[in-house]
Amino acid sequence: MVVRRILFGAAVLLSVNFVPGYTQDFGYDGTSGPNFWGKTFHNCVGKHQSPIDIELTDVKVKKFPPLKFENFDMALEKVILKNNGHTVVLTVAEGQLPSVSGGPLEGTYLFAQLHFHWGKNDLEGSENLINNHSFPLELHMVFYKSSYNDFLHAANHSDGLTVLSYLFEAVESENHRYDKFEEELVKVQNLGATAEVHDFVPVQQFIIDDKDAYFTYLGSLTTPPCSEVVIWIEFRQTVPLSHDQIQTFRQLSGTHGRLEHNFRPIQPLFDRVIYMNSGSYTYIKYTAFLLTILGIMCQ
Ligand SMILES: [Zn+2]
């Protein structure tokens, strides 16, 4: 009986440890790097993978309803920062969750977590590219569709998650909206380290104010299990951050030593269409230019 229990226990442990995609290790270099993810995580070689290169000449302009952000400007009652070996992740432990709706989304999506991707130096780091241009840092704010109840259930549906994605630009002066976060970031440099913070800054502090200038496309998680369940919303306006502030991210320790870079290379677009919201400033500027020309011609 005891032996049977032990065997049963071992079987449960084995099955839990080998749930595809959630427990096996992955990295960004060598044989654990992105080129090898597909061997263990079959979704990673799918046809709707992220990140991608957004070529401005190929995007299709479309007018989406306005994006609606809720609770973005409220202080977060209690948050947990964790170095999970692949990045630093911020989750909300107590208090009201930020949510997003509108734009390309049907229904409301609730905040699950935010995390970052970076590179060895300021010339690389972002996952998504624009006109093949890399940015030194990319912030992913991950939300799950509230009608699927929780993140894990949502991650099984093609419209289950949305990622609000923000690109960064390295500048000379510090962005003081990131002071509080940077203060906590140095506390989680060690692999597995966590920091609990009360009364943390609102998520609005992490991003830019322009909600209209964005690209959107259907894609995947950029880490294993690479599930193709993400509606990507990639904002065009960059967030400024100083070289030193970006450097702090590179001090984190990962599962394979210093986590100097953690971005996945771009994936083929295949049959997908990238949309640009027609409310975006690029579009408005272009339209204004055409109207001016027309006005001159009609005089
Ligand atoms: Zn990410």
XYZ file of C-alpha atoms and ligand atoms in Angstrom:
300
model
C 0.000 0.000 0.000
C 2.799 2.332 1.040
C 4.726 1.407 -2.110
C 1.631 2.069 -4.216
C 1.217 5.467 -2.586
C 4.843 6.310 -3.218
C 4.520 5.198 -6.843
C 1.316 7.211 -7.220
C 3.016 10.231 -5.649
C 5.968 9.877 -7.989
C 3.649 9.628 -10.990
C 1.830 12.811 -9.937
C 5.149 14.597 -9.432
C 6.390 13.446 -12.829
C 3.229 14.469 -14.594
C 3.208 17.870 -12.912
C 6.878 18.418 -13.700
C 6.349 17.575 -17.344
C 3.278 19.621 -18.109
C 4.435 20.970 -21.472
C 5.407 24.573 -21.487
C 4.990 25.477 -17.878
C 7.743 23.708 -16.008
C 10.565 22.942 -18.408
C 13.483 25.282 -18.654
C 14.362 27.631 -21.485
C 16.992 30.285 -22.049
C 18.273 32.762 -24.613
C 21.653 31.242 -25.489
C 23.042 27.994 -26.902
C 20.969 24.831 -26.879
C 18.363 26.297 -24.510
C 17.989 29.354 -26.777
C 15.070 30.400 -29.024
C 16.203 28.279 -32.014
C 15.719 25.150 -29.906
C 12.451 26.027 -28.120
C 10.381 24.310 -30.829
C 11.885 20.910 -29.996
C 10.213 20.887 -26.585
C 7.471 23.459 -27.073
C 5.758 22.691 -30.372
C 3.743 25.922 -30.499
C 7.017 27.858 -30.858
C 7.255 26.781 -34.511
C 3.656 27.841 -35.274
C 2.554 30.232 -38.013
C 1.344 33.116 -35.795
C 4.360 33.695 -33.587
C 5.649 36.843 -31.896
C 7.613 39.062 -31.974
C 7.573 40.419 -35.528
C 9.026 43.246 -37.579
C 6.401 45.930 -38.258
C 7.101 47.436 -41.684
C 5.295 50.770 -41.993
C 4.799 50.323 -45.726
C 2.921 47.049 -45.151
C 0.506 48.062 -42.375
C -3.188 48.423 -43.088
C -4.838 51.550 -41.673
C -8.066 50.860 -39.783
C -10.195 52.966 -37.467
C -10.701 51.178 -34.146
C -12.945 52.382 -31.296
C -10.970 54.289 -28.593
C -8.972 52.172 -26.149
C -10.354 52.455 -22.646
C -8.001 52.137 -19.666
C -9.497 51.636 -16.167
C -7.580 51.941 -12.874
C -4.356 52.864 -14.676
C -4.031 56.000 -12.569
C -4.672 54.358 -9.183
C -1.830 53.549 -6.770
C -1.351 49.762 -6.472
C -2.115 48.648 -2.929
C 0.361 45.773 -2.827
C 2.603 44.453 -5.591
C 5.139 41.642 -5.845
C 8.261 41.962 -7.978
C 9.981 38.717 -8.874
C 13.131 37.752 -10.737
C 11.942 34.497 -12.353
C 15.234 33.881 -14.156
C 13.861 35.079 -17.500
C 12.827 38.643 -16.587
C 11.452 40.758 -13.737
C 7.694 40.325 -13.286
C 5.344 42.643 -11.419
C 2.022 41.230 -10.203
C -0.698 42.880 -8.119
C -1.265 41.051 -4.826
C -3.894 43.359 -3.353
C -6.090 46.135 -4.642
C -8.047 46.890 -7.778
C -6.689 45.526 -11.030
C -6.152 47.788 -14.024
C -8.213 46.762 -17.070
C -8.355 47.549 -20.773
C -11.149 47.400 -23.345
C -11.992 48.957 -26.727
C -9.600 49.251 -29.653
C -9.312 45.835 -31.331
C -10.609 44.081 -28.188
C -14.037 42.520 -27.632
C -14.872 42.627 -23.925
C -12.735 43.577 -20.948
C -9.215 42.346 -20.180
C -7.833 42.326 -16.628
C -4.229 42.959 -15.611
C -2.201 39.785 -15.032
C 1.394 41.048 -14.863
C 3.993 43.273 -16.456
C 7.585 42.442 -17.383
C 10.446 43.629 -19.579
C 12.782 42.482 -22.370
C 16.225 43.991 -22.928
C 19.550 43.480 -24.717
C 23.305 43.500 -24.063
C 23.507 47.152 -25.089
C 21.253 50.034 -26.118
C 21.311 48.956 -29.785
C 19.154 45.890 -29.164
C 16.642 44.557 -26.658
C 13.114 45.055 -27.944
C 11.276 42.005 -29.232
C 9.020 43.672 -31.792
C 10.842 45.857 -34.306
C 9.621 48.805 -36.378
C 11.094 49.042 -39.891
C 13.678 46.528 -38.685
C 14.785 48.949 -35.963
C 15.482 47.584 -32.445
C 14.818 49.527 -29.273
C 16.826 48.993 -26.052
C 13.892 47.853 -23.901
C 10.300 46.671 -24.300
C 7.604 46.583 -21.633
C 4.835 44.000 -21.860
C 1.687 44.579 -19.833
C -0.211 41.292 -19.997
C -4.008 41.178 -19.567
C -6.456 38.231 -19.733
C -10.037 38.290 -20.953
C -12.247 38.547 -17.853
C -14.961 36.271 -19.292
C -12.484 33.353 -19.142
C -12.234 33.859 -15.340
C -8.478 33.519 -14.895
C -5.176 33.670 -16.760
C -4.709 29.914 -17.208
C -8.160 29.382 -18.725
C -7.787 32.479 -20.898
C -4.424 31.195 -22.186
C -6.321 28.355 -23.926
C -8.350 30.679 -26.163
C -7.213 32.501 -29.300
C -8.547 35.822 -27.934
C -7.612 35.025 -24.330
C -4.789 37.519 -23.773
C -3.778 40.971 -24.852
C -0.360 42.543 -24.408
C 0.022 46.313 -24.296
C 3.568 46.675 -25.537
C 5.765 49.754 -25.124
C 9.116 50.469 -26.751
C 11.823 52.489 -25.023
C 14.392 55.003 -26.124
C 17.732 55.555 -24.341
C 18.187 59.201 -23.375
C 20.669 61.216 -21.306
C 18.337 62.326 -18.511
C 16.598 60.055 -16.014
C 12.892 59.326 -16.238
C 11.794 59.975 -12.655
C 8.516 58.155 -13.196
C 10.686 55.000 -12.995
C 12.507 55.927 -9.748
C 10.351 53.797 -7.463
C 10.497 50.790 -9.783
C 14.294 51.042 -10.182
C 14.635 51.204 -6.385
C 12.870 47.835 -6.167
C 14.591 46.379 -9.230
C 18.005 46.387 -7.532
C 16.492 44.310 -4.702
C 15.564 41.430 -7.029
C 18.861 40.963 -8.842
C 19.321 37.436 -7.542
C 17.605 34.556 -9.273
C 14.242 33.869 -7.618
C 14.379 37.001 -5.432
C 11.096 38.753 -4.663
C 10.177 42.152 -3.226
C 6.826 43.057 -1.732
C 5.852 46.720 -2.050
C 2.883 48.539 -0.549
C 1.286 51.602 -2.087
C 3.181 51.303 -5.360
C 3.007 53.745 -8.268
C 0.055 53.451 -10.703
C 0.723 51.513 -13.926
C 0.189 54.752 -15.845
C 3.656 55.791 -14.568
C 5.265 53.037 -16.671
C 3.851 54.114 -19.995
C 3.251 57.038 -22.360
C 0.017 58.995 -22.558
C -0.811 58.577 -26.260
C -3.397 55.777 -26.464
C -4.220 56.257 -30.155
C -0.941 55.676 -31.963
C -0.577 51.899 -32.081
C -0.227 48.852 -34.301
C -2.165 45.673 -33.629
C -1.753 42.098 -34.828
C -2.513 38.531 -33.730
C 0.405 36.643 -32.249
C 1.764 34.561 -29.427
C 3.543 34.582 -26.097
C 7.212 35.351 -26.862
C 8.412 32.770 -24.354
C 7.589 29.041 -24.150
C 4.942 27.650 -24.433
C 4.568 30.288 -27.240
C 0.753 29.880 -27.224
C -0.931 31.741 -30.113
C -3.470 33.495 -27.905
C -2.344 37.133 -27.862
C -3.897 40.255 -29.379
C -0.820 42.496 -29.579
C -1.151 46.253 -29.197
C 2.202 47.870 -29.941
C 2.395 51.571 -29.160
C 4.306 53.832 -31.498
C 5.449 56.542 -29.060
C 8.534 55.518 -27.100
C 9.111 55.753 -23.344
C 12.358 57.618 -22.507
C 14.754 56.018 -20.008
C 18.385 56.881 -19.228
C 21.280 54.566 -20.170
C 21.896 53.895 -16.455
C 18.252 53.087 -15.797
C 18.305 50.560 -18.658
C 21.619 49.170 -17.424
C 19.977 48.193 -14.096
C 17.948 45.521 -15.920
C 21.151 43.880 -17.202
C 22.330 43.306 -13.615
C 19.716 40.613 -13.001
C 20.852 37.010 -12.650
C 19.094 34.429 -14.776
C 18.887 30.637 -14.826
C 22.084 30.566 -16.920
C 24.178 33.293 -15.260
C 23.835 37.039 -15.806
C 20.640 37.867 -17.693
C 22.244 40.272 -20.160
C 19.628 39.799 -22.839
C 16.185 38.199 -22.953
C 14.578 39.035 -26.273
C 13.313 36.504 -28.796
C 14.272 37.162 -32.444
C 11.515 38.214 -34.869
C 9.291 35.520 -36.389
C 7.790 35.265 -39.902
C 4.507 37.122 -40.468
C 3.013 34.460 -42.809
C -0.640 35.289 -43.613
C -1.168 37.913 -40.910
C -2.138 41.546 -41.368
C -0.715 44.307 -39.153
C -3.186 47.130 -38.574
C -2.389 50.695 -37.610
C -5.115 52.582 -35.785
C -6.234 55.464 -37.963
C -6.465 57.654 -34.854
C -2.696 57.447 -34.637
C -0.721 60.663 -34.879
C 1.226 59.415 -37.899
C -2.062 58.998 -39.748
C -3.426 62.328 -38.533
C -0.225 64.092 -39.618
C -0.419 62.414 -43.026
C -4.102 63.325 -43.454
C -3.455 66.917 -42.307
C -0.646 67.161 -44.862
C -2.922 65.935 -47.675
C -5.711 68.332 -46.640
C -3.249 71.233 -46.663
C -2.090 70.335 -50.174
C -5.730 70.005 -51.304
C -6.537 73.367 -49.690
C -3.674 75.042 -51.565
C -4.779 73.448 -54.844
C -8.397 74.552 -54.380
C -7.538 78.210 -53.747
Zn 7.214 39.614 -22.834
